[in-house]
XYZ file of C-alpha atoms in Angstrom:
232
model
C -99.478 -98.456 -41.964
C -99.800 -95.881 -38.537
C -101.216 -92.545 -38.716
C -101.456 -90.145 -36.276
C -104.387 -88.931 -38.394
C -106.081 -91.297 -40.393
C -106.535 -90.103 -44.135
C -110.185 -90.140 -45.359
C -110.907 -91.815 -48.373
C -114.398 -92.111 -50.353
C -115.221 -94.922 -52.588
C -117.974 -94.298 -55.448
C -118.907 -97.492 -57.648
C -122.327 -99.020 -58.543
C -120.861 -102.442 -57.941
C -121.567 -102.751 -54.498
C -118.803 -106.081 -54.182
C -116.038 -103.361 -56.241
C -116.925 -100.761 -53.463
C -116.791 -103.219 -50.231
C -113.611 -105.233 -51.691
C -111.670 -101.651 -52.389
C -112.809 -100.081 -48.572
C -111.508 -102.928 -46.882
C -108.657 -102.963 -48.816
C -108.425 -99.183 -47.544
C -109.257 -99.323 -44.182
C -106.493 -102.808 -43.806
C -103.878 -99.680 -44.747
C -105.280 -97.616 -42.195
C -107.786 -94.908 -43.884
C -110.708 -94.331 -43.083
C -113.604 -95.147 -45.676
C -116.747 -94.253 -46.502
C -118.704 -95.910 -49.761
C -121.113 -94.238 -51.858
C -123.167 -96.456 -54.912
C -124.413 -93.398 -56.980
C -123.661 -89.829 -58.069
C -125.636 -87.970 -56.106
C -125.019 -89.857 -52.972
C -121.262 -89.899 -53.674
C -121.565 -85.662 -53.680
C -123.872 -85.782 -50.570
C -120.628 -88.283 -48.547
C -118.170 -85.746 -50.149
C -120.236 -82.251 -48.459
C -120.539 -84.352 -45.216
C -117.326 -85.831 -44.924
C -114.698 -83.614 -46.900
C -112.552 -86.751 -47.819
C -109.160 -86.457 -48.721
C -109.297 -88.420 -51.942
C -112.104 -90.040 -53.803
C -111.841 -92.728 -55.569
C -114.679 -92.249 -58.579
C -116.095 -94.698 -60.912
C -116.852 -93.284 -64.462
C -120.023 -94.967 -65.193
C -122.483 -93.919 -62.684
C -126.292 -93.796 -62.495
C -128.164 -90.860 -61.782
C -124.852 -88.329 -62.202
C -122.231 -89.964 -64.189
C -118.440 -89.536 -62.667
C -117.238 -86.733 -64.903
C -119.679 -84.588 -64.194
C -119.436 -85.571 -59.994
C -115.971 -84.765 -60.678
C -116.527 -81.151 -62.061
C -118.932 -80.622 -59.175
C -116.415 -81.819 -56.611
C -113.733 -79.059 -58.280
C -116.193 -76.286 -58.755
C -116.802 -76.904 -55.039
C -115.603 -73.923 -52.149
C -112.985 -74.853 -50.086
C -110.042 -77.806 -50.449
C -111.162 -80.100 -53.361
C -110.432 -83.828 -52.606
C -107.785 -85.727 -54.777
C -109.498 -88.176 -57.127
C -108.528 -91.748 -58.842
C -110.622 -92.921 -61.762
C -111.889 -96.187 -62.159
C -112.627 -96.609 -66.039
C -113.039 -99.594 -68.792
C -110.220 -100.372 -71.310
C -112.616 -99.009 -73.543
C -112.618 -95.354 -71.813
C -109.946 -93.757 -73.379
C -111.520 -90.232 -74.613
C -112.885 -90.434 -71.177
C -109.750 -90.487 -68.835
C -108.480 -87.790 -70.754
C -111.016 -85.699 -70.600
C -111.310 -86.257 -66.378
C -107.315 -86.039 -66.191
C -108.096 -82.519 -67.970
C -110.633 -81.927 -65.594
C -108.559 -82.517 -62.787
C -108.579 -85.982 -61.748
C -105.169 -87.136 -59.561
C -104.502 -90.761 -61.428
C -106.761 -93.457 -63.035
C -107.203 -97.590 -62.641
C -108.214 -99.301 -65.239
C -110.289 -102.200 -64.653
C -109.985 -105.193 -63.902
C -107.453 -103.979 -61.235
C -106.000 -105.760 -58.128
C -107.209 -103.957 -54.473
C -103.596 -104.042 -53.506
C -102.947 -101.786 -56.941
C -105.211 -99.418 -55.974
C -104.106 -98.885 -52.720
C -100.177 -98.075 -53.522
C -101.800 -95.467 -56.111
C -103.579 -93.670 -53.339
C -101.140 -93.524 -51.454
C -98.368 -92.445 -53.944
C -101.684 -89.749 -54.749
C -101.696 -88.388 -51.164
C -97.958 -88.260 -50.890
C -98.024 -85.697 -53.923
C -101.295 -83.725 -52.133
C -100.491 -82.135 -48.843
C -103.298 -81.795 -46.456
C -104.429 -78.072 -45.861
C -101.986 -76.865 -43.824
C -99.460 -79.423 -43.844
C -96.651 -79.378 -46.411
C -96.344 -82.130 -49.076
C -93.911 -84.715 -47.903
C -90.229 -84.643 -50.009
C -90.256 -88.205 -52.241
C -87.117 -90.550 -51.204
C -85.622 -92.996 -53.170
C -81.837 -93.795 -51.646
C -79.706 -90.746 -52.897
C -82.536 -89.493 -54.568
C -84.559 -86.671 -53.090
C -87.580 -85.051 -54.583
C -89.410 -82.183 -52.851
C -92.743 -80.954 -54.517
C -93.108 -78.133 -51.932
C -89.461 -76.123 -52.931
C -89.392 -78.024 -56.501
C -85.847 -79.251 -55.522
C -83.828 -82.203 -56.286
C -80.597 -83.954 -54.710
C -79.342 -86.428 -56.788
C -76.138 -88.118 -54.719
C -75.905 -85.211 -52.152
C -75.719 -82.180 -54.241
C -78.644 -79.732 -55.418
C -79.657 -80.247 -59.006
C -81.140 -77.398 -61.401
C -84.100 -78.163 -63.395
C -86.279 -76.715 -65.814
C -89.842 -76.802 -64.598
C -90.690 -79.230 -67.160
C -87.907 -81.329 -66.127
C -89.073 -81.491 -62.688
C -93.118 -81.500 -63.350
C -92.038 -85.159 -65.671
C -89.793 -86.369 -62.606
C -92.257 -85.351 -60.103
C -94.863 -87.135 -61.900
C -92.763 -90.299 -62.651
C -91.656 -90.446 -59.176
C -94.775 -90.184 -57.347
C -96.383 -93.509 -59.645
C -92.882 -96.101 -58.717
C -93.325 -98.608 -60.690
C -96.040 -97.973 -63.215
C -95.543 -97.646 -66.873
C -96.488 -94.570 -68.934
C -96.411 -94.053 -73.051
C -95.232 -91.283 -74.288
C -98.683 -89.920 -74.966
C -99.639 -90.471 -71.604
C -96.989 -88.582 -70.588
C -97.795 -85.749 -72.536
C -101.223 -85.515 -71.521
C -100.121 -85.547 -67.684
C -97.728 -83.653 -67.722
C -97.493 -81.132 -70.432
C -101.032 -78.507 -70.705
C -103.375 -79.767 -72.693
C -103.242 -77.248 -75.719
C -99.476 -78.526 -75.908
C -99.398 -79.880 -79.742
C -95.732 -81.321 -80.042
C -95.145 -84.642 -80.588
C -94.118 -87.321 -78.447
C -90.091 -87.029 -79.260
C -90.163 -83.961 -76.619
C -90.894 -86.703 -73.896
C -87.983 -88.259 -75.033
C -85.735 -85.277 -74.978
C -86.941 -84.399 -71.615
C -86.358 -88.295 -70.635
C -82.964 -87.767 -71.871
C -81.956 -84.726 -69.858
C -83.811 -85.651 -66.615
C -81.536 -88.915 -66.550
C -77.929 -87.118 -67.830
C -78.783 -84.824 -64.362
C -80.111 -87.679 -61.797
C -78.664 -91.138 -62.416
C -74.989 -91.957 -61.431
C -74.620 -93.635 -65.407
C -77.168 -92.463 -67.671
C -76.410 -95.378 -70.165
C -77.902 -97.925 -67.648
C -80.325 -95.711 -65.788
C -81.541 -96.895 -61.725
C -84.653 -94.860 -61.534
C -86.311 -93.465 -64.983
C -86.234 -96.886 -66.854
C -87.396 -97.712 -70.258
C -90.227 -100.130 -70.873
C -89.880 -101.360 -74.458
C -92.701 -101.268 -76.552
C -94.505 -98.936 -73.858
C -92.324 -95.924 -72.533
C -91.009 -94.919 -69.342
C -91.397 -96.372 -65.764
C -89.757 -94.399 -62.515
C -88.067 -97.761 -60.539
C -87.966 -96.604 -56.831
């Protein structure tokens, strides 16, 4: 991948063979990477080099990555994006960093070549300062974050801003699976206290307004057993 501008991307892990593996990984897509093996360090690369995401291990010593990720918001200027890295075990704790403003999250064990197409789906929904956020394409699909406007087979479709916050979110993670509870703590605020059938409704509607035959959806696909999976 060729950028005029290569895209700056921190890695944070106490596993020093987690850290190298994922910055090669990176820098093989064409970002350039920086590695930190602590919390303090990780907020010391972050001052210096004002990377466009960080990717953030939860279980850190000396600052643990919740708290480097509160510092990193409460910070002046353009905060960075960030991807957790958590245990299957973590649950409590991905929600409460996807509350605190984390991007995404891996769950480990995870393949390099994973986390790479989830920074980069990441960065396509985060515009760098003074760029706009690049319009997500999928055939006669087109999504654009900036306006918050869709064309679905050439012709402007109206959305509720729910609508288009689930589609945006779907869209910009092809391929990857999401429960309905996941869903609703992405998407919805988190003092939302409906149950998961509004995902569905929403689900519903989004696909009666986007996809040529609702019945046999192209793009918002469901994943028995699981949920709902955007298919680019």
């Amino acid at each position: 991948m060729e950028r005029s501008e290569r895209r700056s991307v921190l890695v944070v892990d106490d596993e020093p063979t987690i850290a190298e593996v994922v910055a090669r990984y990176l820098d093989r897509a064409g970002y350039a990477t920086a590695v930190a093996g602590d919390g303090p360090d990780a907020l010391r690369l972050a001052a210096e080099r004002r990377p466009d995401l960080v990717v953030l291990d939860l279980m850190l010593p000396g600052i643990d990555g919740l708290e480097v990720l509160r510092r990193l918001r409460e910070r002046d200027g353009e905060p960075p994006a960030v991807i957790l890295l958590t245990a299957k075990g973590e649950r409590d704790d991905r929600i409460v960093g996807l509350r605190a403003g984390a991007d995404d999250y891996v769950v480990k064990p995870f393949s390099p070549g994973e986390l790479v197409a989830r920074v980069e789906a990441v960065l396509r929904r985060v515009a760098p300062p003074g760029e706009p956020a690049e319009p997500l394409r999928f055939g006669a699909l087109e999504i654009d974050g900036l306006a918050r406007r869709v064309v679905a087979g050439g012709a402007e479709v109206a959305l509720s801003q729910r609508e288009f916050d689930l589609l945006w979110f779907l869209a910009g993670h092809p391929g990857q699976a999401f429960s309905r509870d996941q869903l609703l703590d992405r998407v919805w605020e988190p003092a939302f206290h409906g149950d998961t059938g509004t995902v569905t409704v929403h689900v519903r509607r989004l696909r009666a307004k986007i996809e040529p035959d609702p019945e046999r959806p192209r793009h918002i696909q469901t994943v028995w057993g699981v949920g709902y999976r955007f298919q680019a």
